Amino acid sequence: MRIHLFGLLVLACYIPITEAVMITTNTAWDNCELAEIENAGDYYSSSIQSASSSVNCSNAMLSVTGLASSTTTWTVSANLREPPSSQLKLELLRVGDGMGNSLPTGGISYLHLSTAPQVFFSGQGNTVDIPIQFKLSNLSISNTHGLKKLKIEYQISTSN
């Protein structure tokens, strides 16, 4: 018996604000595929990270652009658009600072996503290529096989 488990992360990230601030991401997580599990009883981790060797994914890169001032502060929030169809748990982690006017703060411990927006991390001024990693937990042989679609939404709020 061959079981395939796919993780598909579609990142909906275009959120315009009054000064045309945008948060965007690359498509690094559009088709993340786990290594094949070929035989019943094979061991596999119940938790995987996008940076591990068992997942064909790279870090996603978030960018905050369109700010008129380098002193404008911003906060990125994240949530799942819909709850997972099984007991899967998705978490996000900021694993770098990107490039820009200042260093982001927060997001350095995993954030468990739900359908309610939660603050992920903050920063100031235009910042690009902030690397984000995911962790998928509660994998089980009892989960149905096939394609798993998890849609993440990012929101940005600004203040001066």
mmCIF file of C-alpha atoms in Angstrom:
data_model
loop_
_atom_site.group_PDB
_atom_site.id
_atom_site.type_symbol
_atom_site.label_atom_id
_atom_site.label_comp_id
_atom_site.label_asym_id
_atom_site.label_seq_id
_atom_site.Cartn_x
_atom_site.Cartn_y
_atom_site.Cartn_z
ATOM 1 C CA MET A 1 0.000 0.000 0.000
ATOM 2 C CA ARG A 2 1.324 3.439 -0.868
ATOM 3 C CA ILE A 3 0.184 6.504 1.007
ATOM 4 C CA HIS A 4 0.929 10.025 -0.185
ATOM 5 C CA LEU A 5 0.412 13.050 1.999
ATOM 6 C CA PHE A 6 0.717 16.422 0.364
ATOM 7 C CA GLY A 7 0.742 19.794 2.045
ATOM 8 C CA LEU A 8 -0.459 22.673 -0.075
ATOM 9 C CA LEU A 9 -0.110 26.123 1.367
ATOM 10 C CA VAL A 10 -1.730 28.849 -0.656
ATOM 11 C CA LEU A 11 -0.706 32.219 0.594
ATOM 12 C CA ALA A 12 -3.307 34.939 0.137
ATOM 13 C CA CYS A 13 -1.309 38.018 0.903
ATOM 14 C CA TYR A 14 -2.342 41.147 -0.972
ATOM 15 C CA ILE A 15 -3.806 43.484 1.635
ATOM 16 C CA PRO A 16 -3.898 47.164 0.587
ATOM 17 C CA ILE A 17 -3.951 49.817 3.326
ATOM 18 C CA THR A 18 -4.624 53.561 3.001
ATOM 19 C CA GLU A 19 -1.047 54.347 1.966
ATOM 20 C CA ALA A 20 -0.928 51.387 -0.464
ATOM 21 C CA VAL A 21 1.006 49.160 1.927
ATOM 22 C CA MET A 22 1.242 45.580 0.686
ATOM 23 C CA ILE A 23 2.320 42.289 2.161
ATOM 24 C CA THR A 24 3.361 39.747 -0.446
ATOM 25 C CA THR A 25 4.966 36.327 -0.486
ATOM 26 C CA ASN A 26 6.654 34.030 -2.942
ATOM 27 C CA THR A 27 5.075 30.701 -3.886
ATOM 28 C CA ALA A 28 7.572 28.443 -2.079
ATOM 29 C CA TRP A 29 4.789 26.512 -0.344
ATOM 30 C CA ASP A 30 2.405 26.050 -3.271
ATOM 31 C CA ASN A 31 3.245 22.363 -3.692
ATOM 32 C CA CYS A 32 5.029 20.899 -0.686
ATOM 33 C CA GLU A 33 5.341 17.156 -0.919
ATOM 34 C CA LEU A 34 6.280 14.797 1.881
ATOM 35 C CA ALA A 35 8.507 11.845 1.203
ATOM 36 C CA GLU A 36 6.468 8.779 0.254
ATOM 37 C CA ILE A 37 5.286 6.388 2.928
ATOM 38 C CA GLU A 38 5.226 3.058 1.170
ATOM 39 C CA ASN A 39 4.407 0.333 3.673
ATOM 40 C CA ALA A 40 1.970 0.044 6.532
ATOM 41 C CA GLY A 41 3.870 0.249 9.786
ATOM 42 C CA ASP A 42 6.669 2.449 8.422
ATOM 43 C CA TYR A 43 7.721 5.045 10.960
ATOM 44 C CA TYR A 44 7.361 8.685 10.100
ATOM 45 C CA SER A 45 7.440 11.737 12.276
ATOM 46 C CA SER A 46 4.117 13.059 13.525
ATOM 47 C CA SER A 47 5.513 16.571 13.064
ATOM 48 C CA ILE A 48 7.375 17.938 10.051
ATOM 49 C CA GLN A 49 8.997 21.268 9.267
ATOM 50 C CA SER A 50 9.344 22.905 5.884
ATOM 51 C CA ALA A 51 13.097 23.086 6.420
ATOM 52 C CA SER A 52 13.495 19.327 6.959
ATOM 53 C CA SER A 53 14.899 16.837 4.468
ATOM 54 C CA SER A 54 11.583 14.941 4.332
ATOM 55 C CA VAL A 55 9.722 17.896 2.781
ATOM 56 C CA ASN A 56 10.316 19.298 -0.687
ATOM 57 C CA CYS A 57 9.905 22.970 0.320
ATOM 58 C CA SER A 58 11.974 26.044 0.949
ATOM 59 C CA ASN A 59 11.189 28.915 3.280
ATOM 60 C CA ALA A 60 8.487 31.322 2.131
ATOM 61 C CA MET A 61 9.592 34.951 1.936
ATOM 62 C CA LEU A 62 7.247 37.713 3.129
ATOM 63 C CA SER A 63 7.732 41.329 2.054
ATOM 64 C CA VAL A 64 6.145 44.493 3.455
ATOM 65 C CA THR A 65 6.339 47.340 0.926
ATOM 66 C CA GLY A 66 4.663 50.603 -0.060
ATOM 67 C CA LEU A 67 5.310 52.478 3.167
ATOM 68 C CA ALA A 68 5.851 56.205 2.638
ATOM 69 C CA SER A 69 8.047 56.560 5.732
ATOM 70 C CA SER A 70 10.825 54.451 7.201
ATOM 71 C CA THR A 71 9.423 55.264 10.666
ATOM 72 C CA THR A 72 5.988 53.722 10.013
ATOM 73 C CA THR A 73 5.562 50.657 12.217
ATOM 74 C CA TRP A 74 3.595 47.614 11.086
ATOM 75 C CA THR A 75 2.280 44.359 12.500
ATOM 76 C CA VAL A 76 1.688 41.167 10.521
ATOM 77 C CA SER A 77 -1.125 38.863 11.645
ATOM 78 C CA ALA A 78 -1.853 35.406 10.248
ATOM 79 C CA ASN A 79 -4.704 32.908 10.281
ATOM 80 C CA LEU A 80 -6.060 29.877 8.459
ATOM 81 C CA ARG A 81 -8.833 30.731 6.024
ATOM 82 C CA GLU A 82 -10.680 27.508 6.939
ATOM 83 C CA PRO A 83 -10.118 24.953 9.696
ATOM 84 C CA PRO A 84 -8.187 21.846 8.585
ATOM 85 C CA SER A 85 -10.327 18.894 7.536
ATOM 86 C CA SER A 86 -8.565 16.646 10.054
ATOM 87 C CA GLN A 87 -6.677 17.119 13.312
ATOM 88 C CA LEU A 88 -3.722 18.676 11.470
ATOM 89 C CA LYS A 89 -2.024 21.570 13.233
ATOM 90 C CA LEU A 90 -0.149 24.261 11.278
ATOM 91 C CA GLU A 91 2.385 26.595 12.886
ATOM 92 C CA LEU A 92 4.521 29.433 11.485
ATOM 93 C CA LEU A 93 7.969 30.657 12.537
ATOM 94 C CA ARG A 94 10.005 33.659 11.399
ATOM 95 C CA VAL A 95 13.535 32.319 10.806
ATOM 96 C CA GLY A 96 15.290 35.501 9.654
ATOM 97 C CA ASP A 97 15.080 39.284 9.460
ATOM 98 C CA GLY A 98 14.874 40.003 5.741
ATOM 99 C CA MET A 99 16.299 43.248 4.373
ATOM 100 C CA GLY A 100 15.053 46.723 5.131
ATOM 101 C CA ASN A 101 14.974 49.739 7.385
ATOM 102 C CA SER A 102 14.919 47.835 10.682
ATOM 103 C CA LEU A 103 14.877 44.341 12.104
ATOM 104 C CA PRO A 104 11.478 42.678 12.674
ATOM 105 C CA THR A 105 10.566 41.664 16.215
ATOM 106 C CA GLY A 106 8.571 38.654 17.411
ATOM 107 C CA GLY A 107 7.638 35.538 15.490
ATOM 108 C CA ILE A 108 10.627 33.606 16.808
ATOM 109 C CA SER A 109 8.502 30.914 18.486
ATOM 110 C CA TYR A 110 6.016 28.849 16.552
ATOM 111 C CA LEU A 111 2.572 30.450 16.180
ATOM 112 C CA HIS A 112 -0.252 27.872 16.105
ATOM 113 C CA LEU A 113 -2.674 29.059 13.430
ATOM 114 C CA SER A 114 -6.435 29.015 13.859
ATOM 115 C CA THR A 115 -9.160 30.740 11.869
ATOM 116 C CA ALA A 116 -8.857 33.831 14.110
ATOM 117 C CA PRO A 117 -6.127 36.337 13.121
ATOM 118 C CA GLN A 118 -3.199 36.383 15.571
ATOM 119 C CA VAL A 119 -0.227 38.735 15.750
ATOM 120 C CA PHE A 120 2.784 37.039 14.140
ATOM 121 C CA PHE A 121 5.548 39.673 14.159
ATOM 122 C CA SER A 122 6.165 43.429 13.833
ATOM 123 C CA GLY A 123 8.585 45.775 12.134
ATOM 124 C CA GLN A 124 9.218 49.243 10.812
ATOM 125 C CA GLY A 125 9.578 50.621 7.290
ATOM 126 C CA ASN A 126 9.769 48.648 4.049
ATOM 127 C CA THR A 127 11.214 45.180 4.655
ATOM 128 C CA VAL A 128 11.583 42.419 2.056
ATOM 129 C CA ASP A 129 12.398 38.697 2.000
ATOM 130 C CA ILE A 130 11.549 37.833 5.603
ATOM 131 C CA PRO A 131 11.958 34.013 5.715
ATOM 132 C CA ILE A 132 9.048 32.035 7.179
ATOM 133 C CA GLN A 133 9.030 28.315 8.006
ATOM 134 C CA PHE A 134 6.034 26.090 8.729
ATOM 135 C CA LYS A 135 5.538 23.077 10.969
ATOM 136 C CA LEU A 136 2.736 20.590 10.361
ATOM 137 C CA SER A 137 1.786 18.398 13.336
ATOM 138 C CA ASN A 138 -0.651 15.651 14.283
ATOM 139 C CA LEU A 139 0.136 13.547 11.245
ATOM 140 C CA SER A 140 -1.246 10.075 11.697
ATOM 141 C CA ILE A 141 -1.822 6.937 9.682
ATOM 142 C CA SER A 142 -5.502 7.497 10.491
ATOM 143 C CA ASN A 143 -5.480 10.796 8.555
ATOM 144 C CA THR A 144 -6.904 10.334 5.105
ATOM 145 C CA HIS A 145 -4.373 10.166 2.296
ATOM 146 C CA GLY A 146 -4.316 12.592 -0.595
ATOM 147 C CA LEU A 147 -4.027 16.321 -1.039
ATOM 148 C CA LYS A 148 -4.270 18.541 2.044
ATOM 149 C CA LYS A 149 -5.058 22.193 1.330
ATOM 150 C CA LEU A 150 -4.325 24.725 4.028
ATOM 151 C CA LYS A 151 -4.835 28.372 3.103
ATOM 152 C CA ILE A 152 -3.028 31.014 5.130
ATOM 153 C CA GLU A 153 -4.105 34.648 5.172
ATOM 154 C CA TYR A 154 -1.786 37.444 6.247
ATOM 155 C CA GLN A 155 -2.969 40.889 7.329
ATOM 156 C CA ILE A 156 -0.923 43.998 7.981
ATOM 157 C CA SER A 157 -1.767 46.971 10.170
ATOM 158 C CA THR A 158 0.276 50.166 10.371
ATOM 159 C CA SER A 159 0.787 53.035 12.815
ATOM 160 C CA ASN A 160 3.021 56.102 12.892
#
